[in-house]
Coordinates of C-alpha atoms in Angstrom, one line a residue:
M15 CA -23.4 4.6 12.1
L16 CA -22.1 6.8 9.3
V17 CA -24.4 8.8 7.1
L18 CA -23.7 8.7 3.3
Q19 CA -25.1 12.1 2.2
T20 CA -24.6 14.0 -0.9
V21 CA -20.8 15.1 -1.3
R22 CA -22.0 18.7 -2.1
D23 CA -24.0 18.8 1.2
K24 CA -21.0 17.4 3.1
L25 CA -18.7 20.2 1.9
K26 CA -21.0 22.7 3.4
M27 CA -20.7 21.1 6.8
S28 CA -17.7 20.8 9.0
E29 CA -18.5 17.7 10.5
P30 CA -20.3 14.5 9.0
S31 CA -23.9 14.5 9.9
Q32 CA -25.7 11.5 11.5
E33 CA -29.2 10.4 11.8
N34 CA -30.1 7.9 14.3
G35 CA -26.7 6.6 13.9
V36 CA -27.6 4.7 10.6
I37 CA -26.5 4.7 7.0
Q38 CA -29.0 6.3 4.6
S39 CA -30.2 4.7 1.5
T40 CA -27.3 4.9 -1.1
Q41 CA -29.3 5.4 -4.2
G42 CA -30.0 8.6 -5.9
L43 CA -28.1 10.8 -3.4
Y44 CA -25.5 12.0 -5.8
S45 CA -26.7 12.4 -9.3
S46 CA -24.4 14.8 -10.8
T47 CA -20.8 14.5 -11.8
S48 CA -19.9 18.2 -10.9
P49 CA -16.7 18.1 -9.0
P50 CA -17.1 17.9 -5.2
V51 CA -14.0 19.8 -4.8
S52 CA -13.3 23.1 -6.5
D53 CA -10.5 22.9 -9.1
D54 CA -9.3 26.2 -7.6
E55 CA -8.8 24.5 -4.2
P56 CA -5.2 25.5 -2.9
F57 CA -2.9 22.5 -2.2
S58 CA -0.1 22.3 0.2
T59 CA 1.4 19.2 -1.0
Y60 CA 2.6 18.0 -4.5
F61 CA -0.1 20.1 -6.1
E62 CA 1.3 23.6 -6.6
E63 CA 0.7 22.8 -10.3
K64 CA -1.5 20.6 -12.3
V65 CA -0.5 18.9 -15.5
P66 CA -2.6 20.0 -18.5
I67 CA -4.0 17.3 -20.5
P68 CA -3.7 17.7 -24.5
E69 CA -6.9 17.8 -26.4
D70 CA -7.2 15.0 -29.0
V71 CA -10.9 14.1 -30.0
T72 CA -10.0 12.3 -33.1
Q73 CA -8.3 9.1 -31.6
M74 CA -9.5 6.3 -29.3
F75 CA -6.0 6.1 -27.9
S76 CA -3.4 8.9 -27.8
F77 CA 0.2 8.4 -26.5
R78 CA 0.4 12.1 -25.8
K79 CA -2.4 11.8 -23.4
L80 CA -0.9 8.7 -22.0
W81 CA 2.3 10.5 -21.4
A82 CA 0.4 13.5 -19.8
F83 CA -1.2 10.9 -17.2
T84 CA 2.0 9.1 -16.8
G85 CA 3.6 9.8 -13.3
P86 CA 1.2 9.1 -10.3
G87 CA 1.2 5.2 -11.2
F88 CA 5.0 5.1 -11.1
L89 CA 5.2 6.9 -7.9
M90 CA 2.7 4.5 -6.5
S91 CA 4.6 1.4 -7.8
I92 CA 7.6 2.4 -5.7
A93 CA 5.7 0.9 -2.7
Y94 CA 6.1 -2.4 -4.5
L95 CA 9.9 -2.1 -4.6
D96 CA 10.6 -0.8 -1.1
P97 CA 13.3 -2.7 1.0
G98 CA 10.7 -4.8 2.7
N99 CA 9.5 -6.2 -0.7
I100 CA 13.1 -6.8 -1.8
E101 CA 13.8 -8.8 1.5
S102 CA 10.7 -10.8 0.9
D103 CA 11.8 -11.5 -2.7
L104 CA 15.2 -12.7 -1.9
Q105 CA 13.9 -14.9 1.0
S106 CA 11.4 -16.4 -1.2
G107 CA 14.2 -17.4 -3.8
A108 CA 16.4 -18.6 -1.0
K109 CA 13.7 -20.8 0.6
A110 CA 11.4 -22.0 -2.2
G111 CA 13.4 -21.3 -5.3
F112 CA 11.2 -20.4 -8.2
K113 CA 8.1 -22.1 -6.7
L114 CA 6.3 -19.1 -5.4
L115 CA 6.7 -16.8 -8.4
W116 CA 3.1 -17.3 -9.1
V117 CA 2.2 -16.0 -5.8
L118 CA 4.2 -12.8 -6.5
L119 CA 2.3 -12.5 -9.9
G120 CA -1.1 -13.0 -8.2
A121 CA -0.4 -10.5 -5.6
T122 CA 0.7 -7.9 -8.1
I123 CA -2.5 -8.3 -10.0
I124 CA -4.5 -8.0 -7.0
G125 CA -2.5 -4.9 -6.1
L126 CA -3.4 -3.5 -9.6
L127 CA -7.1 -4.1 -9.1
L128 CA -7.1 -2.3 -5.7
Q129 CA -5.1 0.5 -7.0
R130 CA -7.7 1.0 -9.7
L131 CA -10.3 1.6 -7.1
A132 CA -8.1 4.1 -5.3
A133 CA -7.4 6.1 -8.6
R134 CA -11.1 6.1 -9.7
L135 CA -12.0 7.5 -6.3
G136 CA -9.7 10.4 -6.7
V137 CA -10.6 11.1 -10.3
V138 CA -14.4 10.9 -10.0
T139 CA -14.8 12.9 -6.7
G140 CA -11.7 15.1 -6.7
M141 CA -10.9 13.8 -3.2
H142 CA -8.6 11.2 -2.0
L143 CA -9.5 8.5 0.3
A144 CA -8.5 10.2 3.7
E145 CA -10.6 13.3 2.6
V146 CA -13.6 11.1 1.9
C147 CA -13.1 9.1 5.2
N148 CA -13.1 12.3 7.0
R149 CA -16.4 13.6 5.5
Q150 CA -18.2 10.1 5.8
Y151 CA -17.2 8.6 9.1
P152 CA -18.1 9.7 12.5
T153 CA -15.6 11.3 14.7
V154 CA -14.4 8.4 16.9
P155 CA -14.0 5.8 14.0
R156 CA -12.4 8.6 11.8
I157 CA -9.7 9.2 14.5
I158 CA -9.1 5.6 15.0
L159 CA -8.6 5.1 11.3
W160 CA -6.3 7.9 11.2
L161 CA -4.2 6.4 13.9
M162 CA -4.0 3.0 12.2
V163 CA -2.9 4.4 8.9
E164 CA -0.3 6.3 10.7
L165 CA 1.1 3.3 12.3
A166 CA 1.3 1.7 8.9
I167 CA 3.3 4.7 7.5
I168 CA 5.7 4.8 10.3
G169 CA 6.3 1.0 10.0
S170 CA 6.9 1.5 6.4
D171 CA 9.1 4.4 7.1
M172 CA 11.2 2.4 9.5
Q173 CA 11.7 -0.3 6.9
E174 CA 13.0 2.2 4.5
V175 CA 15.4 3.6 7.1
I176 CA 16.7 0.1 7.7
G177 CA 17.2 -0.5 4.1
C178 CA 19.2 2.8 3.5
A179 CA 21.4 2.3 6.5
I180 CA 22.3 -1.3 5.4
A181 CA 23.0 0.1 1.8
F182 CA 25.4 2.8 3.1
N183 CA 27.2 0.2 5.3
L184 CA 27.6 -2.1 2.4
L185 CA 28.8 0.6 0.0
S186 CA 31.4 1.8 2.5
M187 CA 32.7 -1.7 3.2
G188 CA 31.6 -1.2 6.8
R189 CA 33.2 2.1 7.4
I190 CA 29.9 3.8 7.8
P191 CA 28.4 2.1 10.8
L192 CA 24.6 1.2 10.8
W193 CA 23.7 4.0 13.2
G194 CA 25.8 6.4 10.9
G195 CA 23.5 5.3 7.9
V196 CA 20.4 5.8 9.9
L197 CA 21.5 9.4 10.7
I198 CA 22.3 10.0 7.1
T199 CA 18.7 9.2 6.0
I200 CA 17.6 12.2 8.1
I201 CA 19.6 14.5 6.0
D202 CA 19.2 13.1 2.5
T203 CA 15.3 13.0 3.0
F204 CA 15.0 16.7 3.4
V205 CA 17.3 17.4 0.4
F206 CA 15.0 15.1 -1.8
L207 CA 11.8 16.6 -0.6
F208 CA 12.6 19.8 -1.9
L209 CA 13.3 18.7 -5.3
D210 CA 9.4 19.1 -6.1
K211 CA 10.1 22.9 -6.0
Y212 CA 11.4 22.5 -9.3
G213 CA 8.2 21.2 -10.8
L214 CA 6.0 18.4 -10.7
R215 CA 7.0 16.6 -13.8
K216 CA 10.8 16.9 -12.9
L217 CA 9.8 15.3 -9.5
E218 CA 8.1 12.4 -11.3
A219 CA 11.0 12.1 -13.7
F220 CA 13.4 11.7 -10.6
F221 CA 11.3 9.0 -9.3
G222 CA 11.4 7.4 -12.8
F223 CA 15.2 7.7 -12.6
L224 CA 15.3 5.9 -9.2
I225 CA 13.2 3.1 -10.7
T226 CA 15.6 2.8 -13.5
I227 CA 18.5 2.3 -11.2
M228 CA 16.8 -0.5 -9.5
A229 CA 15.9 -2.0 -12.7
V230 CA 19.7 -1.8 -14.0
S231 CA 21.0 -2.9 -10.6
F232 CA 18.9 -5.9 -10.1
G233 CA 18.9 -6.7 -13.9
Y234 CA 22.7 -6.8 -13.7
E235 CA 22.5 -9.4 -11.0
Y236 CA 20.0 -11.3 -12.9
V237 CA 22.0 -11.4 -16.2
M238 CA 25.1 -12.3 -14.3
V239 CA 23.6 -15.2 -12.5
R240 CA 21.6 -16.5 -15.5
P241 CA 18.7 -18.3 -14.0
D242 CA 17.0 -21.3 -15.5
Q243 CA 14.4 -19.6 -17.8
G244 CA 12.3 -22.8 -17.9
E245 CA 12.0 -23.1 -14.2
L246 CA 11.3 -19.3 -13.9
L247 CA 8.3 -19.6 -16.3
K248 CA 7.1 -22.8 -14.6
G249 CA 7.2 -21.2 -11.2
M250 CA 5.4 -18.1 -12.6
F251 CA 2.4 -19.7 -14.2
L252 CA 2.0 -23.1 -12.4
P253 CA 0.2 -22.4 -9.3
Y254 CA 1.7 -25.3 -7.2
C255 CA 4.6 -25.7 -4.8
E256 CA 6.0 -29.1 -4.8
N257 CA 7.5 -30.5 -1.7
C258 CA 6.8 -27.3 0.3
G259 CA 6.4 -27.1 4.0
S260 CA 5.4 -24.6 6.6
A261 CA 8.4 -22.4 5.8
Q262 CA 7.4 -22.0 2.2
M263 CA 3.9 -21.5 3.2
E264 CA 4.8 -18.5 5.6
Q265 CA 7.0 -17.1 2.8
A266 CA 4.0 -17.1 0.3
V267 CA 1.9 -15.4 3.0
G268 CA 4.8 -12.8 3.6
I269 CA 5.0 -12.2 -0.1
V270 CA 1.3 -11.1 -0.2
G271 CA 1.7 -8.9 2.9
A272 CA 4.8 -7.2 1.4
V273 CA 3.2 -6.4 -1.9
I274 CA -0.1 -4.9 -0.9
M275 CA 0.6 -1.9 1.5
P276 CA -2.2 0.1 3.2
H277 CA -0.8 3.5 2.9
N278 CA -0.4 3.0 -0.8
I279 CA -4.1 3.1 -1.4
Y280 CA -4.3 6.5 0.2
L281 CA -1.3 7.7 -1.8
H282 CA -2.6 6.7 -5.2
S283 CA -6.1 8.2 -4.7
A284 CA -4.3 11.5 -3.9
L285 CA -1.6 11.3 -6.6
V286 CA -4.2 11.2 -9.4
K287 CA -5.6 14.7 -8.3
S288 CA -2.5 16.3 -10.1
R289 CA -4.0 16.4 -13.6
Q290 CA -6.4 19.0 -14.9
I291 CA -9.6 17.2 -15.4
D292 CA -13.0 18.5 -15.7
R293 CA -15.0 16.5 -13.3
G294 CA -18.3 17.9 -14.6
N295 CA -17.6 16.1 -18.1
K296 CA -18.2 12.4 -17.8
K297 CA -16.2 11.8 -21.1
E298 CA -13.1 13.3 -19.5
V299 CA -13.4 11.5 -16.2
K300 CA -13.9 8.2 -18.2
E301 CA -10.9 8.9 -20.3
A302 CA -8.8 9.8 -17.2
N303 CA -9.8 6.4 -15.5
K304 CA -8.7 4.5 -18.7
Y305 CA -5.4 6.3 -19.1
Y306 CA -4.6 6.0 -15.3
F307 CA -5.3 2.3 -15.4
I308 CA -3.0 1.7 -18.4
E309 CA -0.2 3.7 -16.7
S310 CA -0.7 1.8 -13.4
T311 CA -0.5 -1.5 -15.4
I312 CA 2.8 -0.5 -17.1
A313 CA 4.2 0.8 -13.8
L314 CA 3.3 -2.4 -11.8
F315 CA 4.5 -4.6 -14.7
I316 CA 7.9 -2.9 -14.4
S317 CA 8.0 -3.3 -10.6
F318 CA 7.0 -7.1 -11.1
L319 CA 9.9 -7.5 -13.4
I320 CA 12.3 -6.1 -10.9
N321 CA 10.9 -8.2 -8.1
V322 CA 11.3 -11.3 -10.5
F323 CA 14.9 -10.3 -11.0
V324 CA 15.7 -10.6 -7.2
V325 CA 13.6 -13.7 -6.7
A326 CA 15.4 -15.4 -9.7
V327 CA 18.9 -14.5 -8.6
F328 CA 18.6 -16.0 -5.3
A329 CA 16.5 -18.9 -6.4
E330 CA 19.2 -19.9 -8.7
A331 CA 22.4 -19.1 -6.9
F332 CA 21.2 -19.9 -3.2
Y333 CA 18.4 -22.2 -3.1
D334 CA 19.2 -25.0 -0.7
K335 CA 22.6 -23.6 0.0
T336 CA 24.1 -24.5 3.6
N337 CA 25.8 -22.1 5.8
I338 CA 29.0 -24.1 5.6
E339 CA 29.0 -24.0 1.8
V340 CA 28.7 -20.0 1.9
N341 CA 31.2 -19.8 4.6
A342 CA 33.7 -21.7 2.5
K343 CA 33.0 -19.6 -0.7
C344 CA 33.4 -16.4 1.3
N345 CA 36.7 -17.8 2.8
E346 CA 37.8 -18.4 -0.7
S347 CA 37.0 -14.9 -1.9
G348 CA 38.7 -13.1 1.0
S349 CA 35.3 -11.6 2.3
P350 CA 35.6 -10.1 5.8
H351 CA 32.0 -11.2 6.5
T352 CA 32.5 -15.1 7.0
D353 CA 31.5 -14.9 10.6
L354 CA 27.9 -14.3 9.4
F355 CA 27.7 -17.9 8.3
P356 CA 28.2 -20.5 11.0
L357 CA 30.1 -23.7 10.2
D358 CA 27.0 -26.0 10.2
N359 CA 24.7 -27.7 7.6
S360 CA 21.7 -25.7 8.3
T361 CA 20.0 -23.9 5.4
L362 CA 21.2 -20.5 4.5
Q363 CA 19.0 -17.7 6.0
V364 CA 19.4 -14.4 4.1
D365 CA 18.1 -10.9 4.6
I366 CA 18.9 -7.5 2.8
Y367 CA 22.4 -7.3 4.5
K368 CA 23.4 -11.0 4.1
G369 CA 22.1 -11.1 0.5
G370 CA 24.7 -8.4 -0.6
V371 CA 27.5 -10.3 1.3
V372 CA 26.8 -13.6 -0.5
L373 CA 26.4 -11.9 -3.9
G374 CA 29.9 -10.6 -3.3
C375 CA 31.3 -14.0 -2.1
F376 CA 29.9 -15.7 -5.1
F377 CA 30.2 -13.2 -7.9
G378 CA 32.7 -10.6 -6.9
P379 CA 32.7 -7.2 -5.3
A380 CA 30.9 -5.5 -8.1
A381 CA 27.8 -7.7 -7.5
L382 CA 27.9 -6.4 -3.8
Y383 CA 28.2 -2.8 -4.8
I384 CA 25.5 -2.9 -7.4
W385 CA 23.2 -4.7 -5.0
A386 CA 23.7 -1.9 -2.4
I387 CA 23.1 0.7 -5.0
G388 CA 19.7 -1.0 -5.9
I389 CA 18.8 -1.2 -2.2
L390 CA 19.7 2.5 -1.7
A391 CA 17.4 3.6 -4.6
A392 CA 14.7 1.4 -3.2
G393 CA 15.0 2.9 0.2
Q394 CA 15.3 6.6 -0.9
S395 CA 12.5 6.5 -3.4
S396 CA 10.1 4.8 -1.0
T397 CA 10.9 6.9 1.8
M398 CA 9.9 10.1 -0.2
T399 CA 6.6 8.5 -1.3
G400 CA 6.1 7.4 2.2
T401 CA 6.3 11.0 3.4
Y402 CA 3.8 12.1 0.8
S403 CA 1.4 9.5 2.1
G404 CA 1.8 10.8 5.7
Q405 CA 1.0 14.4 4.5
F406 CA -2.1 13.4 2.5
V407 CA -3.3 11.3 5.5
M408 CA -2.8 14.1 8.0
E409 CA -4.3 16.6 5.8
G410 CA -7.3 14.5 4.9
F411 CA -8.3 13.2 8.2
L412 CA -7.4 16.2 10.3
N413 CA -7.5 19.0 8.0
L414 CA -4.1 20.1 9.0
R415 CA -2.0 21.9 6.5
W416 CA 1.6 21.3 7.9
S417 CA 4.8 22.2 6.1
R418 CA 6.8 19.6 4.4
F419 CA 9.7 20.2 6.9
A420 CA 7.3 19.7 9.9
R421 CA 5.7 16.6 8.5
V422 CA 9.0 15.0 7.6
L423 CA 10.6 15.9 11.0
L424 CA 7.7 14.4 12.9
T425 CA 7.3 11.0 10.9
R426 CA 11.1 10.6 10.5
S427 CA 11.9 11.3 14.2
I428 CA 9.2 8.7 15.2
A429 CA 10.7 6.2 12.7
I430 CA 14.4 6.8 13.3
F431 CA 14.4 6.7 17.2
P432 CA 13.7 3.1 17.7
T433 CA 15.8 2.2 14.6
L434 CA 18.8 4.2 15.9
L435 CA 18.6 2.5 19.2
V436 CA 18.8 -1.0 17.6
A437 CA 21.5 0.1 15.3
I438 CA 23.6 1.4 18.2
F439 CA 23.1 -1.3 20.7
Q440 CA 22.3 -4.5 18.5
D441 CA 23.9 -6.0 15.5
V442 CA 22.7 -6.1 11.9
Q443 CA 20.8 -9.3 12.4
H444 CA 18.4 -7.5 15.0
L445 CA 18.2 -4.6 12.6
T446 CA 17.1 -6.7 9.5
G447 CA 15.0 -8.8 12.0
M448 CA 12.8 -5.8 12.7
N449 CA 11.4 -6.2 9.1
D450 CA 9.4 -9.3 10.2
F451 CA 7.7 -7.3 13.0
L452 CA 7.2 -4.3 10.7
N453 CA 5.5 -6.4 8.1
V454 CA 3.3 -7.9 10.6
L455 CA 2.3 -4.3 11.7
Q456 CA 1.5 -3.4 8.2
S457 CA -0.4 -6.5 7.5
M458 CA -2.7 -5.7 10.6
Q459 CA -3.5 -2.3 9.1
L460 CA -4.4 -3.5 5.6
P461 CA -8.2 -3.7 6.4
F462 CA -8.2 0.1 7.2
A463 CA -7.5 0.9 3.6
L464 CA -9.1 -2.0 1.6
I465 CA -12.6 -1.9 3.3
P466 CA -13.1 2.0 3.1
I467 CA -12.0 2.0 -0.6
L468 CA -14.4 -0.6 -1.6
T469 CA -17.2 0.9 0.5
F470 CA -17.0 4.4 -1.1
T471 CA -16.3 3.3 -4.7
S472 CA -19.4 1.3 -4.4
L473 CA -21.8 4.2 -3.5
T474 CA -23.6 5.9 -6.3
S475 CA -23.9 8.8 -3.8
I476 CA -20.3 9.5 -4.1
M477 CA -19.2 7.9 -7.5
D478 CA -22.5 8.4 -9.4
D479 CA -22.3 6.5 -12.7
F480 CA -18.8 5.3 -12.0
A481 CA -19.7 3.4 -8.8
N482 CA -18.7 -0.3 -8.8
G483 CA -20.9 -2.7 -10.7
L484 CA -22.1 -5.9 -9.2
M485 CA -19.0 -8.0 -10.4
W486 CA -16.6 -5.4 -8.9
K487 CA -18.6 -5.5 -5.7
I488 CA -18.5 -9.2 -5.4
G489 CA -14.9 -9.7 -6.8
G490 CA -13.6 -6.7 -4.7
G491 CA -15.2 -8.2 -1.5
V492 CA -13.9 -11.6 -2.2
V493 CA -10.4 -10.3 -2.9
I494 CA -10.4 -8.1 0.2
L495 CA -11.5 -11.1 2.4
V496 CA -8.9 -13.3 1.0
V497 CA -6.0 -10.8 1.4
C498 CA -7.1 -9.8 4.9
A499 CA -7.3 -13.6 5.8
I500 CA -3.9 -14.3 4.4
N501 CA -2.3 -11.4 6.2
M502 CA -4.2 -12.3 9.6
Y503 CA -2.5 -16.0 9.2
F504 CA 0.9 -14.1 8.8
V505 CA 0.2 -12.2 12.1
V506 CA -0.8 -15.4 13.8
V507 CA 2.2 -17.3 12.8
Y508 CA 4.6 -14.4 13.9
V509 CA 2.8 -14.1 17.3
T510 CA 2.8 -17.9 18.1
S511 CA 6.5 -18.1 17.2
L512 CA 7.3 -15.6 20.2
N513 CA 6.4 -18.3 22.8
S514 CA 5.3 -15.9 25.6
V515 CA 2.0 -16.4 27.6
A516 CA 2.0 -13.0 28.7
L517 CA 2.3 -11.7 25.2
Y518 CA -0.5 -14.0 24.0
V519 CA -2.8 -12.6 26.7
L520 CA -1.9 -9.0 25.6
V521 CA -2.4 -9.8 22.0
A522 CA -5.7 -11.5 22.7
L523 CA -7.0 -8.3 24.5
L524 CA -5.8 -6.1 21.6
C525 CA -7.3 -8.4 19.1
I526 CA -10.7 -8.0 20.6
A527 CA -10.7 -4.3 20.1
Y528 CA -9.1 -4.6 16.8
L529 CA -11.6 -7.2 15.3
S530 CA -14.5 -5.0 16.8
F531 CA -13.4 -2.1 14.7
V532 CA -12.8 -4.2 11.6
C533 CA -16.4 -5.5 12.1
Y534 CA -17.7 -2.0 12.3
L535 CA -16.1 -1.1 9.0
T536 CA -17.2 -4.4 7.3
W537 CA -20.8 -3.7 8.4
Q538 CA -20.5 -0.2 6.7
C539 CA -19.2 -1.8 3.7
L540 CA -21.8 -4.6 3.4
I541 CA -24.6 -1.9 3.6
A542 CA -22.8 0.0 0.7
L543 CA -22.6 -3.1 -1.3
G544 CA -26.3 -3.5 -1.1
V545 CA -26.9 -5.8 1.8
S546 CA -29.8 -3.7 3.0
C547 CA -31.0 -6.3 5.7
L548 CA -28.1 -4.9 7.8
D549 CA -29.2 -1.3 7.5
V550 CA -30.8 -0.6 11.0
S551 CA -32.5 2.6 9.7
C552 CA -34.4 0.6 7.1
L553 CA -35.3 -2.1 9.6
G554 CA -36.6 0.5 12.0
S555 CA -38.5 2.2 9.2
R556 CA -40.1 -1.1 8.2
V557 CA -41.1 -1.9 11.8
S558 CA -42.5 1.5 12.2
N559 CA -44.5 1.0 8.8
N560 CA -45.7 -2.4 9.9
R561 CA -47.1 -1.0 13.3
H562 CA -48.7 1.8 11.4
A563 CA -50.4 -0.7 9.0
V564 CA -51.5 -2.9 12.0
S565 CA -53.0 0.0 13.8
H566 CA -54.9 1.2 10.6
L567 CA -56.3 -2.3 10.0
S568 CA -57.3 -2.5 13.7
A569 CA -59.2 0.8 13.5
K570 CA -61.0 -0.3 10.4
E571 CA -61.9 -3.5 12.0
N572 CA -63.4 -1.7 15.1
M573 CA -65.3 0.6 12.8
G574 CA -66.8 -2.4 11.1
R575 CA -67.8 -4.0 14.3
E576 CA -69.5 -0.7 15.4
H577 CA -71.4 -0.3 12.1
F578 CA -72.5 -3.9 12.4

């Protein structure tokens, strides 16, 4: 069992200490807001410089301060716009029309609340989530946790590589094969990663530029298609899905799984360390939490609008369309991709690649090229933030300070090798079909980010006065339970669709180990939330005290008898 000691004491020790394998009391162990990590600590990733915060004591709200804090939230929001999310959006529109927009809105709001917890942990403690896990969990759970998060990062990276390869193929009208697009992503990622040498704010501005490209690209499609605004608003604010079946239900679950990503919690808790904040000053810490929350709200609102653009375009233009209708339209427009749509009356199934093709068939080549540019911007931006996530996770869990080149080379090689094999020996349908498996993989890793972040932000020994209150503890616990349950449903649906008995047996064995570890983390979290009856140390202490009391009473009774 992990021991939640004073953060200061932890920093003096190389390994987290344990006592009888049980969590200690979480009250009164961290009573100071002095920074647990020195502001002079050298950073190897993203933090060669820190952005100063202007002093302005006369105003309750300052746009100058908001601008100084602007950056981390927008880098975090890119994970809500990666190719996996875009594919989930277009499939939602094509399968359910506008009916699932309220699910997208709810998932984004839940994501904002979870990102708030991540940002607060980084601001208050001066450590990101991986560093706190390294100091608080015993060795074996810590290593397992690191491996699970690395799996999520690699899965996300593969989705980004797939998106970029498809974008290059569409932009070149097929002249760049998919395997060629995969190889290009090796080169361009290294080029973009060196941009941060020009300064932190310039790097953040570049990410803002990529988000702007996505907004303009998908916004252009939105204006061109001109969706029904009444149906859009109805679908966004009316939590109901009329005449929906299992396909729409699975798509709703997929939206939640695509929006809330585990590695993004680790990323955001690290990005907020890039501002100069005196963590010994409660007023500054409180102010930083306020501005980071405002900035994150703005960033996720913009990402939500971009996602809505994609859903609305495919809901208006391609909902309930059949393959034969699309085939006829592509023949009429002279598209070379008519073979993608068989001559039958089955409902159109779309992905990132087919989405660009059908846009080109219905609205001209410009729509296809602009779609591809938006996908390329999504893939490039998310692949860079994914690399930073991997760097933070490796440094935090293992105390390894790798160079950017070494880190990118490792993770990109792991992501590209299987993707390249599929791109060479299979077709684009198999390549885009990998997204379903990768979404399942990331859904399974979600508890390994959400449970720790709720655990540590609820402990006064770590967060002091900024620990979660009762409402946040209850609300956060319910939200995490619901999100994890939804994602587990998504995993079960995917596995049962494979129709393999041998695979079922293998998955059952893996699930036993998986659920055991999730239960361990949940046990730790419940104790941190105040469920003291689960604390074995307290139970042992009570039993010992009871035995001592009984022994004392027995001795007094014997003395009384002798005296009598």
